PDB file of C-alpha atoms in Angstrom:
ATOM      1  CA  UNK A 156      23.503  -4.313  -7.564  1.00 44.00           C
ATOM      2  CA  UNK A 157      26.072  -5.606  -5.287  1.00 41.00           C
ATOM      3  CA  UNK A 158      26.968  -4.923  -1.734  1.00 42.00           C
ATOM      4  CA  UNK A 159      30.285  -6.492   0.241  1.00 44.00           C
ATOM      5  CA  UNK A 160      31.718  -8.972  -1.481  1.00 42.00           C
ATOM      6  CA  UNK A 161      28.560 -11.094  -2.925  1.00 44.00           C
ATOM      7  CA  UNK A 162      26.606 -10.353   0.200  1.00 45.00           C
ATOM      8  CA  UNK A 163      23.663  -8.894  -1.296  1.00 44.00           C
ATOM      9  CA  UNK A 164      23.440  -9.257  -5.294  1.00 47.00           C
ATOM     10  CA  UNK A 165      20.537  -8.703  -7.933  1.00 47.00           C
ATOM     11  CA  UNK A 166      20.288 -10.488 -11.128  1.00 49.00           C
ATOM     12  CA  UNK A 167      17.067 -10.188 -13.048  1.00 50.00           C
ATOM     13  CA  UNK A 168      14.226 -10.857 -10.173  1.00 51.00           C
ATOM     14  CA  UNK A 169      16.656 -13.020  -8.116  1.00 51.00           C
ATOM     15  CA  UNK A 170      18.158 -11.232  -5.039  1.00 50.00           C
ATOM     16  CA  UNK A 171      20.888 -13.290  -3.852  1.00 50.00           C
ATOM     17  CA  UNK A 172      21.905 -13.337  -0.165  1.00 52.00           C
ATOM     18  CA  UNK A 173      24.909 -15.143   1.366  1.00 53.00           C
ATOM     19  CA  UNK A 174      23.995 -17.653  -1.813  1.00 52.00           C
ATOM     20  CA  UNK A 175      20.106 -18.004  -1.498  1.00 60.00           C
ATOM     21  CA  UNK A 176      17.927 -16.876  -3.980  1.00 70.00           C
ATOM     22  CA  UNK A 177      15.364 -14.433  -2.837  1.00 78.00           C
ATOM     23  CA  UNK A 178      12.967 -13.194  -5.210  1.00 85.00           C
ATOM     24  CA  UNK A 179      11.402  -9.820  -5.340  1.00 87.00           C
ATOM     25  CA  UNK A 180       8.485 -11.745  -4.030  1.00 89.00           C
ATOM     26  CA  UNK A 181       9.695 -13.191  -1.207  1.00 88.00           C
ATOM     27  CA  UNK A 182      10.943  -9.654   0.443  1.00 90.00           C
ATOM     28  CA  UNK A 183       7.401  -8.223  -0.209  1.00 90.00           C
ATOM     29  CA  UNK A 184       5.918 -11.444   1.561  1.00 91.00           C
ATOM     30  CA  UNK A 185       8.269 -10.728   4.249  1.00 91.00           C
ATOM     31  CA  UNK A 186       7.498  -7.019   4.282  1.00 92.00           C
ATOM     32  CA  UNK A 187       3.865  -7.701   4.324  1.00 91.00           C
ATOM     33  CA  UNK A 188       3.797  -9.778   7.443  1.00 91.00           C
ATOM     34  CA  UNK A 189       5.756  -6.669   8.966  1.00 92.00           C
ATOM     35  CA  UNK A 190       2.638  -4.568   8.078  1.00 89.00           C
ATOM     36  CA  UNK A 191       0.095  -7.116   9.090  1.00 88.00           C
ATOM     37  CA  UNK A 192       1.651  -7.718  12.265  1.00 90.00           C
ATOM     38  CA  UNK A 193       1.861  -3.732  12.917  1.00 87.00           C
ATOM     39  CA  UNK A 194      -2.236  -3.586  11.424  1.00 81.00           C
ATOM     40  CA  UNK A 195      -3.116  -6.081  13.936  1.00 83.00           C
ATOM     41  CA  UNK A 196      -1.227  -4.050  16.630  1.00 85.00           C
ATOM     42  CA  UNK A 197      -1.985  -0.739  15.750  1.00 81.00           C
ATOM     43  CA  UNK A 198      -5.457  -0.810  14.559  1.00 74.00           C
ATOM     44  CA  UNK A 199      -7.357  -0.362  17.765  1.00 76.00           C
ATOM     45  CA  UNK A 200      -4.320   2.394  18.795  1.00 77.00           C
ATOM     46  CA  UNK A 201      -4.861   3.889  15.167  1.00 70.00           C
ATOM     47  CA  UNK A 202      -8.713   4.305  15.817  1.00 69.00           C
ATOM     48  CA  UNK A 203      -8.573   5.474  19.113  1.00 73.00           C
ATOM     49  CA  UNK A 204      -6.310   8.018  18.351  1.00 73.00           C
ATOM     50  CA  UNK A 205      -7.178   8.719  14.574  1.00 63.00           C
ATOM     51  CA  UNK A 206      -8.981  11.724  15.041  1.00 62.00           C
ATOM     52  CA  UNK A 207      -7.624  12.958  17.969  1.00 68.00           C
ATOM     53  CA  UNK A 208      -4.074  13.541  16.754  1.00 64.00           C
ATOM     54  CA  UNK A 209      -4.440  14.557  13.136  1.00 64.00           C
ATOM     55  CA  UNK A 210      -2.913  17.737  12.503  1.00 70.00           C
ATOM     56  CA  UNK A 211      -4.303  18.314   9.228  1.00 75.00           C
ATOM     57  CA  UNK A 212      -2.646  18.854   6.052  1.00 82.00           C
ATOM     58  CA  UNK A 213       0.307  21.535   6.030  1.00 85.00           C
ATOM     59  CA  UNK A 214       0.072  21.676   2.266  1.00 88.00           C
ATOM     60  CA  UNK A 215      -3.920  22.645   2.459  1.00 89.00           C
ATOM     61  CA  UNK A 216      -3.845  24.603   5.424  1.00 87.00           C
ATOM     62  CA  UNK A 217      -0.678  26.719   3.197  1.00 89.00           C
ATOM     63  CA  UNK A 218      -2.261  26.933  -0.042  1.00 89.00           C
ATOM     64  CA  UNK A 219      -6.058  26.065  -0.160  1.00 87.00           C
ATOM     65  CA  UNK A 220      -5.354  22.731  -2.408  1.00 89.00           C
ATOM     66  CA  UNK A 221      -5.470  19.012  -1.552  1.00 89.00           C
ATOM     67  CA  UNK A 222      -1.920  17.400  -1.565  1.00 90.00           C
ATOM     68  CA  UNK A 223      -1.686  13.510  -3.039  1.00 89.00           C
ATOM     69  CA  UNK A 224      -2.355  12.069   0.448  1.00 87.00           C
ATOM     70  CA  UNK A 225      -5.293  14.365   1.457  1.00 89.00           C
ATOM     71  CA  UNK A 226      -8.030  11.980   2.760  1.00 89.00           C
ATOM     72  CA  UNK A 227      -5.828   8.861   3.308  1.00 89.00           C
ATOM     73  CA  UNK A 228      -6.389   8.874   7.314  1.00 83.00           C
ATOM     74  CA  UNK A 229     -10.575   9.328   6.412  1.00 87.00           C
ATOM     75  CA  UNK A 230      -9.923   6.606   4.167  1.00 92.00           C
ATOM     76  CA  UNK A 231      -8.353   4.898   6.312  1.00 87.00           C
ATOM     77  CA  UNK A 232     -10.391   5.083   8.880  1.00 84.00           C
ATOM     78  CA  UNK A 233     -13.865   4.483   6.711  1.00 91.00           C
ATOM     79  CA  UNK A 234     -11.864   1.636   5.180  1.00 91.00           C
ATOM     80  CA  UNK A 235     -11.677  -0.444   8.691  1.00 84.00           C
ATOM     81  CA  UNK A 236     -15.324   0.510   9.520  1.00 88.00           C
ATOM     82  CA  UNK A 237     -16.333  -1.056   6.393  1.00 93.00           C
ATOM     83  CA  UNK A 238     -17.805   1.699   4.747  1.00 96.00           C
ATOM     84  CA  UNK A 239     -15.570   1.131   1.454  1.00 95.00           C
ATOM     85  CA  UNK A 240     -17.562   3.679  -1.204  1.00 96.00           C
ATOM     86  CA  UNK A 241     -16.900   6.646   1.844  1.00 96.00           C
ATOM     87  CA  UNK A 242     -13.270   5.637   1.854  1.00 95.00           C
ATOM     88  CA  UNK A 243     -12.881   5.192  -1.777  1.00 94.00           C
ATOM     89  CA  UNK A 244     -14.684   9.096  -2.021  1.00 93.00           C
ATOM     90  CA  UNK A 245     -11.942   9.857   0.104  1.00 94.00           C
ATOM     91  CA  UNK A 246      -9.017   8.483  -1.286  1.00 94.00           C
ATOM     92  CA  UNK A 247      -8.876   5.649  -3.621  1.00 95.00           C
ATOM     93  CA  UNK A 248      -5.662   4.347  -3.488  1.00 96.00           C
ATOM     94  CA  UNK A 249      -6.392   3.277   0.100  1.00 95.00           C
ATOM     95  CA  UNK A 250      -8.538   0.418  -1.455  1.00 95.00           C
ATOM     96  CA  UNK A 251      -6.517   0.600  -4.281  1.00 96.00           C
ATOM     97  CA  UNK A 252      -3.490  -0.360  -2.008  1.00 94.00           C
ATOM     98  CA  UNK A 253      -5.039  -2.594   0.679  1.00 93.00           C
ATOM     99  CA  UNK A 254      -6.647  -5.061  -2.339  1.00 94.00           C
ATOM    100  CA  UNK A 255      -3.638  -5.581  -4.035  1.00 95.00           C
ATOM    101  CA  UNK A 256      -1.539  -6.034  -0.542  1.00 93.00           C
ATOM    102  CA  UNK A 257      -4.526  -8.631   0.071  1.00 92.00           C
ATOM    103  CA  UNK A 258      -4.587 -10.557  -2.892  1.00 94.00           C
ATOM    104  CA  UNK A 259      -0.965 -10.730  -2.698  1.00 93.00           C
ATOM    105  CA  UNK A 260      -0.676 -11.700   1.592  1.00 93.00           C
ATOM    106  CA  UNK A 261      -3.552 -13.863   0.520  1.00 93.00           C
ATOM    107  CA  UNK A 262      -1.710 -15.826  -2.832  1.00 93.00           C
ATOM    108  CA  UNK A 263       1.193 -16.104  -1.390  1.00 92.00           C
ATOM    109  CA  UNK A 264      -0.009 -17.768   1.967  1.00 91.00           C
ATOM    110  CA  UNK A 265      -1.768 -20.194   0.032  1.00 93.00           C
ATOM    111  CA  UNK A 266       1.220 -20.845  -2.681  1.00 92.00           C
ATOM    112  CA  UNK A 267       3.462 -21.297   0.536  1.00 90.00           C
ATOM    113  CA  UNK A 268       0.703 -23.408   2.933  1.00 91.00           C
ATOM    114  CA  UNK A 269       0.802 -25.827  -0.651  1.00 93.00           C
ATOM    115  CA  UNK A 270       4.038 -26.261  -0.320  1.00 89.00           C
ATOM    116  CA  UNK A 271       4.031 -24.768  -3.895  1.00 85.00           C
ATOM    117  CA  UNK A 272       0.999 -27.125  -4.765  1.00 91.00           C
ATOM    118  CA  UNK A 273      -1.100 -24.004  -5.720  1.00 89.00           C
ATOM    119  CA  UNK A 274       1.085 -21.658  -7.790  1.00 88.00           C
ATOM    120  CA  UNK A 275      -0.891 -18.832  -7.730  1.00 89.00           C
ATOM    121  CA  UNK A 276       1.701 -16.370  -6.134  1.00 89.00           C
ATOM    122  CA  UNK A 277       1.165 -12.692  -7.074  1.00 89.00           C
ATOM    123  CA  UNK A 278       4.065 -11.738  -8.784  1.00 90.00           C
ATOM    124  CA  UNK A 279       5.172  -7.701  -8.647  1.00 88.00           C
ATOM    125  CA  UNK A 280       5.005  -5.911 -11.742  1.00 91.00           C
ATOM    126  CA  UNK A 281       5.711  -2.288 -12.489  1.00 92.00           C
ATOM    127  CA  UNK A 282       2.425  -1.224 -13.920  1.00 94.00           C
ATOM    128  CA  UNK A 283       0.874  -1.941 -10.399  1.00 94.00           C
ATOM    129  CA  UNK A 284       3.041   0.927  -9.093  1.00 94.00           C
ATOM    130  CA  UNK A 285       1.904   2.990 -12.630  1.00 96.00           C
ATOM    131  CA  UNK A 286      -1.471   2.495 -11.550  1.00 96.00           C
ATOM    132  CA  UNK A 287      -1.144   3.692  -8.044  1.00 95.00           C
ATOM    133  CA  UNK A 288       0.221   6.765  -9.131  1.00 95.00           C
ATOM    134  CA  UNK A 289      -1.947   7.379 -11.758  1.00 96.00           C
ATOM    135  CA  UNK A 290      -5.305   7.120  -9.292  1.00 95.00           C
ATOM    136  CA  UNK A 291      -3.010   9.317  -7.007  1.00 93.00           C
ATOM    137  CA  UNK A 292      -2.875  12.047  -9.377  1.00 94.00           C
ATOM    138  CA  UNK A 293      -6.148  11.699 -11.188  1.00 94.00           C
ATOM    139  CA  UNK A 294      -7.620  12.268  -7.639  1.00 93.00           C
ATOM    140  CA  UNK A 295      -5.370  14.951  -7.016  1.00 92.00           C
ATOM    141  CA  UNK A 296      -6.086  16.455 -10.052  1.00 93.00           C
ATOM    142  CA  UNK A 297      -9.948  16.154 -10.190  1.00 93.00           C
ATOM    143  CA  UNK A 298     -11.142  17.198  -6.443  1.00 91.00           C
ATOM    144  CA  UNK A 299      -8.381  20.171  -6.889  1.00 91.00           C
ATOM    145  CA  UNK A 300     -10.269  21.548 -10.059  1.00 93.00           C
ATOM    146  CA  UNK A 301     -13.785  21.277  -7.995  1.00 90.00           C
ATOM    147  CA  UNK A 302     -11.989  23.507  -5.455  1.00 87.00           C
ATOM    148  CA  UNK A 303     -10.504  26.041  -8.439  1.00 88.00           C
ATOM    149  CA  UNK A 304     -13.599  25.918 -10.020  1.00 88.00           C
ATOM    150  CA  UNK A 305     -16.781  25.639  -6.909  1.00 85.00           C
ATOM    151  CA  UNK A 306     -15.143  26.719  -4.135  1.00 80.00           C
ATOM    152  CA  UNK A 307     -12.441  29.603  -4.590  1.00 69.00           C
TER     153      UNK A 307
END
């Protein structure tokens, strides 16, 4: 990938920007501290609002199933309360999600507050996304055949 003249260029993990190497790593560390910072900000707005302004889901309301996302806000919200077997009922890939986004926040602060000391970085690998899906759709797939088969 390259963008304007060297600018922006990807070879194997490296990104390179204006001649530093970025890895993959070091934009999802970058990213992550985004979505901390908007966690830490949002959280008491999230659960103050959380169940006031839910609309639902369009897809359920329109057909009777449960879409990939169905019970991420419940989730969500049971995750923050600490009630972790509710929110994993609910949707797993919530916990599935927020403990690999805290091992990785959490190995990379340390591998960086070392000064590269303790190399124990999470590194991204594809399978972790292959995983995600698959609870995604295994969720999907089982609480929609309870529906087909208990409730219709």
């Amino acid at each position: 990938l390259s963008l304007h003249k060297g600018h922006l260029r990807v070879k194997g993990d490296m990104v390179m920007k204006n001649g530093h190497n970025k890895t993959i790593e070091d934009w999802l560390f970058y990213i992550g501290n985004i979505l901390l910072l908007i966690l830490v900000v949002g959280w008491p707005i999230f659960l103050h609002f959380a169940n006031r302004l839910t609309l639902g889901c369009v897809f359920q309301r329109l057909t009777g199933y449960q879409c990939l996302a169905c019970g991420g806000t419940r989730a969500f919200n049971a995750m923050l309360h600490g009630h972790f077997l509710t929110s994993l009922k609910y949707n797993p890939i919530v916990l599935y999600f927020f403990a690999m986004f805290g091992w990785f926040m959490i190995s990379w602060y340390i591998q960086k507050l070392s000064r590269g000391k303790f190399k124990i970085g999470m590194h991204f690998r594809v399978w972790y996304v292959y995983v995600g899906l698959a609870i995604l759709v295994l969720q999907c797939t089982v609480k929609n055949v309870y529906i087909f088969l208990y409730l219709r």
